[in-house]
Amino acid sequence: MEQRIGSSSQPLEGAGFDPAFIPGLTSPASGRTKEDGPEKEPEVADAEEAEEAAAESEETAEVSSSEPEEDTEADIDGPVFEASDRRARMVADHRGVRMSLDDQECEFRWDEIGAVETETARFGKRYTVTVHTPDRRWYPIEIEAPARSHFQEWDARLDAVLDAYFEEEDEEKEEQAAG
């Protein structure tokens, strides 16, 4: 009688043991054989194309970063509201409202905004700005102020921006509807 050395049980497969396993779409990692071979190295032509694409993307990034500077220089007289902390940042100017939190960003033009609401925390130093859109969605951002005394200053500066740009859009729409 022949005896095998080692375990006679087969390795378990499935989503419980391999989170990347999806029946029918992927084969389990344990089912791969040496015949499949290692992944091929990228060819030299592919590497050269990747370097060229990276250089082109850097050039376009430089061009796109210079465009907003020209835009802000042209409208430097208008009010601008900017508040930020270590994670969050909000800018409201003639282009609209731009908010970013960590690596996520969003931008609203003035014609996309239905209302802008501010709120301060009863305790603490959090200043919350919420942008409401006409389709009943809202986008809040919380900015931690260095001190509670900044709240009044930020409210005044944001009101100045809203009065200058948000009201102009409403007046233009009314004039177009009447005319």
JSON list of C-alpha atoms in Angstrom, two decimals:
[
{"chain": "A", "resi": 1, "resn": "MET", "atom": "CA", "xyz": [0.00, 0.00, 0.00]},
{"chain": "A", "resi": 2, "resn": "GLU", "atom": "CA", "xyz": [1.29, 3.43, -0.92]},
{"chain": "A", "resi": 3, "resn": "GLN", "atom": "CA", "xyz": [1.19, 6.29, 1.54]},
{"chain": "A", "resi": 4, "resn": "ARG", "atom": "CA", "xyz": [1.36, 9.94, 0.66]},
{"chain": "A", "resi": 5, "resn": "ILE", "atom": "CA", "xyz": [3.53, 12.29, 2.61]},
{"chain": "A", "resi": 6, "resn": "GLY", "atom": "CA", "xyz": [1.79, 15.53, 3.56]},
{"chain": "A", "resi": 7, "resn": "SER", "atom": "CA", "xyz": [-1.80, 16.64, 3.89]},
{"chain": "A", "resi": 8, "resn": "SER", "atom": "CA", "xyz": [-4.51, 14.97, 1.91]},
{"chain": "A", "resi": 9, "resn": "SER", "atom": "CA", "xyz": [-6.87, 17.95, 2.14]},
{"chain": "A", "resi": 10, "resn": "GLN", "atom": "CA", "xyz": [-7.23, 20.32, -0.79]},
{"chain": "A", "resi": 11, "resn": "PRO", "atom": "CA", "xyz": [-6.78, 24.10, -0.28]},
{"chain": "A", "resi": 12, "resn": "LEU", "atom": "CA", "xyz": [-10.04, 25.97, 0.17]},
{"chain": "A", "resi": 13, "resn": "GLU", "atom": "CA", "xyz": [-11.07, 28.44, -2.48]},
{"chain": "A", "resi": 14, "resn": "GLY", "atom": "CA", "xyz": [-13.70, 31.11, -2.59]},
{"chain": "A", "resi": 15, "resn": "ALA", "atom": "CA", "xyz": [-14.50, 34.59, -1.39]},
{"chain": "A", "resi": 16, "resn": "GLY", "atom": "CA", "xyz": [-14.13, 33.59, 2.27]},
{"chain": "A", "resi": 17, "resn": "PHE", "atom": "CA", "xyz": [-10.45, 32.91, 1.78]},
{"chain": "A", "resi": 18, "resn": "ASP", "atom": "CA", "xyz": [-9.63, 35.11, -1.22]},
{"chain": "A", "resi": 19, "resn": "PRO", "atom": "CA", "xyz": [-11.47, 38.47, -1.32]},
{"chain": "A", "resi": 20, "resn": "ALA", "atom": "CA", "xyz": [-10.49, 38.94, -4.97]},
{"chain": "A", "resi": 21, "resn": "PHE", "atom": "CA", "xyz": [-12.26, 35.72, -5.98]},
{"chain": "A", "resi": 22, "resn": "ILE", "atom": "CA", "xyz": [-15.45, 36.28, -7.96]},
{"chain": "A", "resi": 23, "resn": "PRO", "atom": "CA", "xyz": [-16.94, 33.06, -9.34]},
{"chain": "A", "resi": 24, "resn": "GLY", "atom": "CA", "xyz": [-17.04, 33.07, -13.11]},
{"chain": "A", "resi": 25, "resn": "LEU", "atom": "CA", "xyz": [-15.02, 36.26, -13.52]},
{"chain": "A", "resi": 26, "resn": "THR", "atom": "CA", "xyz": [-11.65, 35.53, -12.00]},
{"chain": "A", "resi": 27, "resn": "SER", "atom": "CA", "xyz": [-9.76, 32.41, -11.21]},
{"chain": "A", "resi": 28, "resn": "PRO", "atom": "CA", "xyz": [-8.63, 31.93, -7.64]},
{"chain": "A", "resi": 29, "resn": "ALA", "atom": "CA", "xyz": [-5.03, 32.82, -6.83]},
{"chain": "A", "resi": 30, "resn": "SER", "atom": "CA", "xyz": [-4.28, 29.26, -5.73]},
{"chain": "A", "resi": 31, "resn": "GLY", "atom": "CA", "xyz": [-5.55, 27.91, -9.06]},
{"chain": "A", "resi": 32, "resn": "ARG", "atom": "CA", "xyz": [-2.87, 29.72, -11.07]},
{"chain": "A", "resi": 33, "resn": "THR", "atom": "CA", "xyz": [-0.15, 27.50, -12.40]},
{"chain": "A", "resi": 34, "resn": "LYS", "atom": "CA", "xyz": [3.46, 28.06, -13.23]},
{"chain": "A", "resi": 35, "resn": "GLU", "atom": "CA", "xyz": [2.54, 27.59, -16.88]},
{"chain": "A", "resi": 36, "resn": "ASP", "atom": "CA", "xyz": [0.72, 30.95, -16.81]},
{"chain": "A", "resi": 37, "resn": "GLY", "atom": "CA", "xyz": [4.16, 32.49, -16.32]},
{"chain": "A", "resi": 38, "resn": "PRO", "atom": "CA", "xyz": [5.13, 35.77, -14.78]},
{"chain": "A", "resi": 39, "resn": "GLU", "atom": "CA", "xyz": [3.79, 39.00, -16.16]},
{"chain": "A", "resi": 40, "resn": "LYS", "atom": "CA", "xyz": [5.76, 40.31, -19.10]},
{"chain": "A", "resi": 41, "resn": "GLU", "atom": "CA", "xyz": [8.04, 43.29, -18.74]},
{"chain": "A", "resi": 42, "resn": "PRO", "atom": "CA", "xyz": [6.85, 46.38, -20.62]},
{"chain": "A", "resi": 43, "resn": "GLU", "atom": "CA", "xyz": [8.54, 46.83, -23.93]},
{"chain": "A", "resi": 44, "resn": "VAL", "atom": "CA", "xyz": [10.97, 49.63, -24.53]},
{"chain": "A", "resi": 45, "resn": "ALA", "atom": "CA", "xyz": [8.57, 51.37, -26.93]},
{"chain": "A", "resi": 46, "resn": "ASP", "atom": "CA", "xyz": [5.85, 51.34, -24.26]},
{"chain": "A", "resi": 47, "resn": "ALA", "atom": "CA", "xyz": [8.23, 52.87, -21.71]},
{"chain": "A", "resi": 48, "resn": "GLU", "atom": "CA", "xyz": [9.19, 55.64, -24.14]},
{"chain": "A", "resi": 49, "resn": "GLU", "atom": "CA", "xyz": [5.51, 56.36, -24.85]},
{"chain": "A", "resi": 50, "resn": "ALA", "atom": "CA", "xyz": [4.78, 56.50, -21.12]},
{"chain": "A", "resi": 51, "resn": "GLU", "atom": "CA", "xyz": [7.62, 59.01, -20.60]},
{"chain": "A", "resi": 52, "resn": "GLU", "atom": "CA", "xyz": [6.30, 61.16, -23.48]},
{"chain": "A", "resi": 53, "resn": "ALA", "atom": "CA", "xyz": [2.77, 61.05, -22.06]},
{"chain": "A", "resi": 54, "resn": "ALA", "atom": "CA", "xyz": [4.06, 62.06, -18.62]},
{"chain": "A", "resi": 55, "resn": "ALA", "atom": "CA", "xyz": [5.97, 65.00, -20.14]},
{"chain": "A", "resi": 56, "resn": "GLU", "atom": "CA", "xyz": [2.85, 66.10, -22.06]},
{"chain": "A", "resi": 57, "resn": "SER", "atom": "CA", "xyz": [0.68, 65.91, -18.93]},
{"chain": "A", "resi": 58, "resn": "GLU", "atom": "CA", "xyz": [3.20, 68.07, -17.04]},
{"chain": "A", "resi": 59, "resn": "GLU", "atom": "CA", "xyz": [3.11, 70.65, -19.84]},
{"chain": "A", "resi": 60, "resn": "THR", "atom": "CA", "xyz": [-0.70, 70.73, -19.83]},
{"chain": "A", "resi": 61, "resn": "ALA", "atom": "CA", "xyz": [-0.70, 71.04, -16.04]},
{"chain": "A", "resi": 62, "resn": "GLU", "atom": "CA", "xyz": [1.60, 74.06, -16.29]},
{"chain": "A", "resi": 63, "resn": "VAL", "atom": "CA", "xyz": [-0.65, 75.64, -18.92]},
{"chain": "A", "resi": 64, "resn": "SER", "atom": "CA", "xyz": [-3.84, 74.97, -16.96]},
{"chain": "A", "resi": 65, "resn": "SER", "atom": "CA", "xyz": [-2.32, 76.31, -13.74]},
{"chain": "A", "resi": 66, "resn": "SER", "atom": "CA", "xyz": [-1.36, 79.55, -15.48]},
{"chain": "A", "resi": 67, "resn": "GLU", "atom": "CA", "xyz": [-4.87, 80.17, -16.82]},
{"chain": "A", "resi": 68, "resn": "PRO", "atom": "CA", "xyz": [-6.57, 80.83, -13.45]},
{"chain": "A", "resi": 69, "resn": "GLU", "atom": "CA", "xyz": [-3.80, 83.26, -12.51]},
{"chain": "A", "resi": 70, "resn": "GLU", "atom": "CA", "xyz": [-4.59, 85.36, -15.58]},
{"chain": "A", "resi": 71, "resn": "ASP", "atom": "CA", "xyz": [-8.28, 85.20, -14.71]},
{"chain": "A", "resi": 72, "resn": "THR", "atom": "CA", "xyz": [-7.76, 86.41, -11.14]},
{"chain": "A", "resi": 73, "resn": "GLU", "atom": "CA", "xyz": [-5.45, 89.23, -12.27]},
{"chain": "A", "resi": 74, "resn": "ALA", "atom": "CA", "xyz": [-8.19, 90.53, -14.57]},
{"chain": "A", "resi": 75, "resn": "ASP", "atom": "CA", "xyz": [-10.78, 90.65, -11.77]},
{"chain": "A", "resi": 76, "resn": "ILE", "atom": "CA", "xyz": [-8.61, 91.57, -8.81]},
{"chain": "A", "resi": 77, "resn": "ASP", "atom": "CA", "xyz": [-10.96, 94.37, -7.69]},
{"chain": "A", "resi": 78, "resn": "GLY", "atom": "CA", "xyz": [-13.84, 92.06, -6.75]},
{"chain": "A", "resi": 79, "resn": "PRO", "atom": "CA", "xyz": [-14.28, 90.63, -3.26]},
{"chain": "A", "resi": 80, "resn": "VAL", "atom": "CA", "xyz": [-12.85, 87.20, -2.49]},
{"chain": "A", "resi": 81, "resn": "PHE", "atom": "CA", "xyz": [-13.60, 84.96, 0.48]},
{"chain": "A", "resi": 82, "resn": "GLU", "atom": "CA", "xyz": [-11.07, 82.32, 1.42]},
{"chain": "A", "resi": 83, "resn": "ALA", "atom": "CA", "xyz": [-10.99, 80.16, 4.53]},
{"chain": "A", "resi": 84, "resn": "SER", "atom": "CA", "xyz": [-8.97, 77.04, 5.20]},
{"chain": "A", "resi": 85, "resn": "ASP", "atom": "CA", "xyz": [-7.64, 74.75, 7.87]},
{"chain": "A", "resi": 86, "resn": "ARG", "atom": "CA", "xyz": [-5.34, 71.75, 7.77]},
{"chain": "A", "resi": 87, "resn": "ARG", "atom": "CA", "xyz": [-7.87, 69.62, 5.82]},
{"chain": "A", "resi": 88, "resn": "ALA", "atom": "CA", "xyz": [-10.57, 71.83, 4.33]},
{"chain": "A", "resi": 89, "resn": "ARG", "atom": "CA", "xyz": [-10.47, 74.88, 2.06]},
{"chain": "A", "resi": 90, "resn": "MET", "atom": "CA", "xyz": [-13.17, 77.10, 0.61]},
{"chain": "A", "resi": 91, "resn": "VAL", "atom": "CA", "xyz": [-12.83, 79.93, -1.91]},
{"chain": "A", "resi": 92, "resn": "ALA", "atom": "CA", "xyz": [-15.69, 82.12, -3.16]},
{"chain": "A", "resi": 93, "resn": "ASP", "atom": "CA", "xyz": [-14.92, 84.67, -5.86]},
{"chain": "A", "resi": 94, "resn": "HIS", "atom": "CA", "xyz": [-16.15, 85.85, -9.26]},
{"chain": "A", "resi": 95, "resn": "ARG", "atom": "CA", "xyz": [-15.91, 82.31, -10.71]},
{"chain": "A", "resi": 96, "resn": "GLY", "atom": "CA", "xyz": [-18.13, 80.73, -8.04]},
{"chain": "A", "resi": 97, "resn": "VAL", "atom": "CA", "xyz": [-17.56, 78.62, -4.95]},
{"chain": "A", "resi": 98, "resn": "ARG", "atom": "CA", "xyz": [-14.78, 76.04, -4.76]},
{"chain": "A", "resi": 99, "resn": "MET", "atom": "CA", "xyz": [-14.51, 73.62, -1.84]},
{"chain": "A", "resi": 100, "resn": "SER", "atom": "CA", "xyz": [-11.93, 70.96, -1.12]},
{"chain": "A", "resi": 101, "resn": "LEU", "atom": "CA", "xyz": [-11.55, 68.43, 1.67]},
{"chain": "A", "resi": 102, "resn": "ASP", "atom": "CA", "xyz": [-8.35, 66.38, 1.68]},
{"chain": "A", "resi": 103, "resn": "ASP", "atom": "CA", "xyz": [-8.04, 65.18, -1.92]},
{"chain": "A", "resi": 104, "resn": "GLN", "atom": "CA", "xyz": [-11.71, 65.75, -2.92]},
{"chain": "A", "resi": 105, "resn": "GLU", "atom": "CA", "xyz": [-12.70, 68.96, -4.69]},
{"chain": "A", "resi": 106, "resn": "CYS", "atom": "CA", "xyz": [-15.89, 70.45, -6.08]},
{"chain": "A", "resi": 107, "resn": "GLU", "atom": "CA", "xyz": [-16.67, 73.68, -7.86]},
{"chain": "A", "resi": 108, "resn": "PHE", "atom": "CA", "xyz": [-19.97, 75.50, -8.31]},
{"chain": "A", "resi": 109, "resn": "ARG", "atom": "CA", "xyz": [-20.57, 78.34, -10.76]},
{"chain": "A", "resi": 110, "resn": "TRP", "atom": "CA", "xyz": [-22.89, 81.06, -9.54]},
{"chain": "A", "resi": 111, "resn": "ASP", "atom": "CA", "xyz": [-25.68, 79.89, -11.87]},
{"chain": "A", "resi": 112, "resn": "GLU", "atom": "CA", "xyz": [-25.52, 76.40, -10.26]},
{"chain": "A", "resi": 113, "resn": "ILE", "atom": "CA", "xyz": [-26.07, 77.71, -6.72]},
{"chain": "A", "resi": 114, "resn": "GLY", "atom": "CA", "xyz": [-29.53, 78.05, -5.20]},
{"chain": "A", "resi": 115, "resn": "ALA", "atom": "CA", "xyz": [-28.43, 79.27, -1.74]},
{"chain": "A", "resi": 116, "resn": "VAL", "atom": "CA", "xyz": [-25.40, 79.49, 0.53]},
{"chain": "A", "resi": 117, "resn": "GLU", "atom": "CA", "xyz": [-25.89, 78.89, 4.24]},
{"chain": "A", "resi": 118, "resn": "THR", "atom": "CA", "xyz": [-23.43, 79.42, 7.08]},
{"chain": "A", "resi": 119, "resn": "GLU", "atom": "CA", "xyz": [-23.55, 77.94, 10.56]},
{"chain": "A", "resi": 120, "resn": "THR", "atom": "CA", "xyz": [-21.30, 78.13, 13.57]},
{"chain": "A", "resi": 121, "resn": "ALA", "atom": "CA", "xyz": [-20.95, 75.50, 16.23]},
{"chain": "A", "resi": 122, "resn": "ARG", "atom": "CA", "xyz": [-22.35, 76.36, 19.63]},
{"chain": "A", "resi": 123, "resn": "PHE", "atom": "CA", "xyz": [-19.19, 75.08, 21.23]},
{"chain": "A", "resi": 124, "resn": "GLY", "atom": "CA", "xyz": [-15.89, 74.76, 19.47]},
{"chain": "A", "resi": 125, "resn": "LYS", "atom": "CA", "xyz": [-14.43, 76.54, 16.48]},
{"chain": "A", "resi": 126, "resn": "ARG", "atom": "CA", "xyz": [-16.16, 74.90, 13.51]},
{"chain": "A", "resi": 127, "resn": "TYR", "atom": "CA", "xyz": [-17.53, 77.12, 10.76]},
{"chain": "A", "resi": 128, "resn": "THR", "atom": "CA", "xyz": [-19.87, 75.28, 8.40]},
{"chain": "A", "resi": 129, "resn": "VAL", "atom": "CA", "xyz": [-20.70, 76.55, 4.91]},
{"chain": "A", "resi": 130, "resn": "THR", "atom": "CA", "xyz": [-23.39, 74.68, 2.97]},
{"chain": "A", "resi": 131, "resn": "VAL", "atom": "CA", "xyz": [-23.97, 75.21, -0.76]},
{"chain": "A", "resi": 132, "resn": "HIS", "atom": "CA", "xyz": [-27.51, 74.34, -1.87]},
{"chain": "A", "resi": 133, "resn": "THR", "atom": "CA", "xyz": [-28.25, 73.62, -5.52]},
{"chain": "A", "resi": 134, "resn": "PRO", "atom": "CA", "xyz": [-31.61, 74.10, -7.27]},
{"chain": "A", "resi": 135, "resn": "ASP", "atom": "CA", "xyz": [-32.07, 70.33, -7.59]},
{"chain": "A", "resi": 136, "resn": "ARG", "atom": "CA", "xyz": [-32.38, 70.03, -3.76]},
{"chain": "A", "resi": 137, "resn": "ARG", "atom": "CA", "xyz": [-28.88, 68.79, -3.03]},
{"chain": "A", "resi": 138, "resn": "TRP", "atom": "CA", "xyz": [-26.57, 70.34, -0.50]},
{"chain": "A", "resi": 139, "resn": "TYR", "atom": "CA", "xyz": [-22.82, 70.24, -0.02]},
{"chain": "A", "resi": 140, "resn": "PRO", "atom": "CA", "xyz": [-21.50, 71.19, 3.43]},
{"chain": "A", "resi": 141, "resn": "ILE", "atom": "CA", "xyz": [-17.90, 71.84, 4.42]},
{"chain": "A", "resi": 142, "resn": "GLU", "atom": "CA", "xyz": [-16.61, 72.40, 7.95]},
{"chain": "A", "resi": 143, "resn": "ILE", "atom": "CA", "xyz": [-13.60, 74.62, 8.50]},
{"chain": "A", "resi": 144, "resn": "GLU", "atom": "CA", "xyz": [-11.93, 74.89, 11.87]},
{"chain": "A", "resi": 145, "resn": "ALA", "atom": "CA", "xyz": [-11.20, 78.52, 12.71]},
{"chain": "A", "resi": 146, "resn": "PRO", "atom": "CA", "xyz": [-8.13, 79.56, 14.67]},
{"chain": "A", "resi": 147, "resn": "ALA", "atom": "CA", "xyz": [-10.45, 81.36, 17.12]},
{"chain": "A", "resi": 148, "resn": "ARG", "atom": "CA", "xyz": [-14.18, 81.97, 17.49]},
{"chain": "A", "resi": 149, "resn": "SER", "atom": "CA", "xyz": [-13.56, 85.67, 16.79]},
{"chain": "A", "resi": 150, "resn": "HIS", "atom": "CA", "xyz": [-12.94, 84.79, 13.11]},
{"chain": "A", "resi": 151, "resn": "PHE", "atom": "CA", "xyz": [-16.59, 83.80, 12.63]},
{"chain": "A", "resi": 152, "resn": "GLN", "atom": "CA", "xyz": [-17.88, 87.39, 12.38]},
{"chain": "A", "resi": 153, "resn": "GLU", "atom": "CA", "xyz": [-15.06, 88.38, 10.02]},
{"chain": "A", "resi": 154, "resn": "TRP", "atom": "CA", "xyz": [-15.68, 85.35, 7.79]},
{"chain": "A", "resi": 155, "resn": "ASP", "atom": "CA", "xyz": [-19.45, 86.02, 7.74]},
{"chain": "A", "resi": 156, "resn": "ALA", "atom": "CA", "xyz": [-18.85, 89.64, 6.67]},
{"chain": "A", "resi": 157, "resn": "ARG", "atom": "CA", "xyz": [-16.39, 88.66, 3.92]},
{"chain": "A", "resi": 158, "resn": "LEU", "atom": "CA", "xyz": [-18.64, 85.87, 2.60]},
{"chain": "A", "resi": 159, "resn": "ASP", "atom": "CA", "xyz": [-21.64, 88.23, 2.61]},
{"chain": "A", "resi": 160, "resn": "ALA", "atom": "CA", "xyz": [-19.64, 90.75, 0.57]},
{"chain": "A", "resi": 161, "resn": "VAL", "atom": "CA", "xyz": [-18.85, 88.09, -2.04]},
{"chain": "A", "resi": 162, "resn": "LEU", "atom": "CA", "xyz": [-22.44, 86.85, -2.14]},
{"chain": "A", "resi": 163, "resn": "ASP", "atom": "CA", "xyz": [-23.76, 90.41, -2.50]},
{"chain": "A", "resi": 164, "resn": "ALA", "atom": "CA", "xyz": [-21.34, 91.13, -5.32]},
{"chain": "A", "resi": 165, "resn": "TYR", "atom": "CA", "xyz": [-21.72, 87.99, -7.42]},
{"chain": "A", "resi": 166, "resn": "PHE", "atom": "CA", "xyz": [-24.72, 85.93, -6.31]},
{"chain": "A", "resi": 167, "resn": "GLU", "atom": "CA", "xyz": [-27.17, 88.84, -6.43]},
{"chain": "A", "resi": 168, "resn": "GLU", "atom": "CA", "xyz": [-25.87, 89.97, -9.83]},
{"chain": "A", "resi": 169, "resn": "GLU", "atom": "CA", "xyz": [-26.84, 86.63, -11.35]},
{"chain": "A", "resi": 170, "resn": "ASP", "atom": "CA", "xyz": [-30.39, 86.92, -9.94]},
{"chain": "A", "resi": 171, "resn": "GLU", "atom": "CA", "xyz": [-30.75, 90.48, -11.25]},
{"chain": "A", "resi": 172, "resn": "GLU", "atom": "CA", "xyz": [-29.51, 89.47, -14.72]},
{"chain": "A", "resi": 173, "resn": "LYS", "atom": "CA", "xyz": [-32.04, 86.61, -14.86]},
{"chain": "A", "resi": 174, "resn": "GLU", "atom": "CA", "xyz": [-34.87, 88.98, -13.84]},
{"chain": "A", "resi": 175, "resn": "GLU", "atom": "CA", "xyz": [-33.83, 91.51, -16.48]},
{"chain": "A", "resi": 176, "resn": "GLN", "atom": "CA", "xyz": [-33.74, 88.80, -19.18]},
{"chain": "A", "resi": 177, "resn": "ALA", "atom": "CA", "xyz": [-37.16, 87.50, -18.12]},
{"chain": "A", "resi": 178, "resn": "ALA", "atom": "CA", "xyz": [-38.67, 91.01, -18.16]},
{"chain": "A", "resi": 179, "resn": "GLY", "atom": "CA", "xyz": [-36.95, 92.12, -21.39]}
]
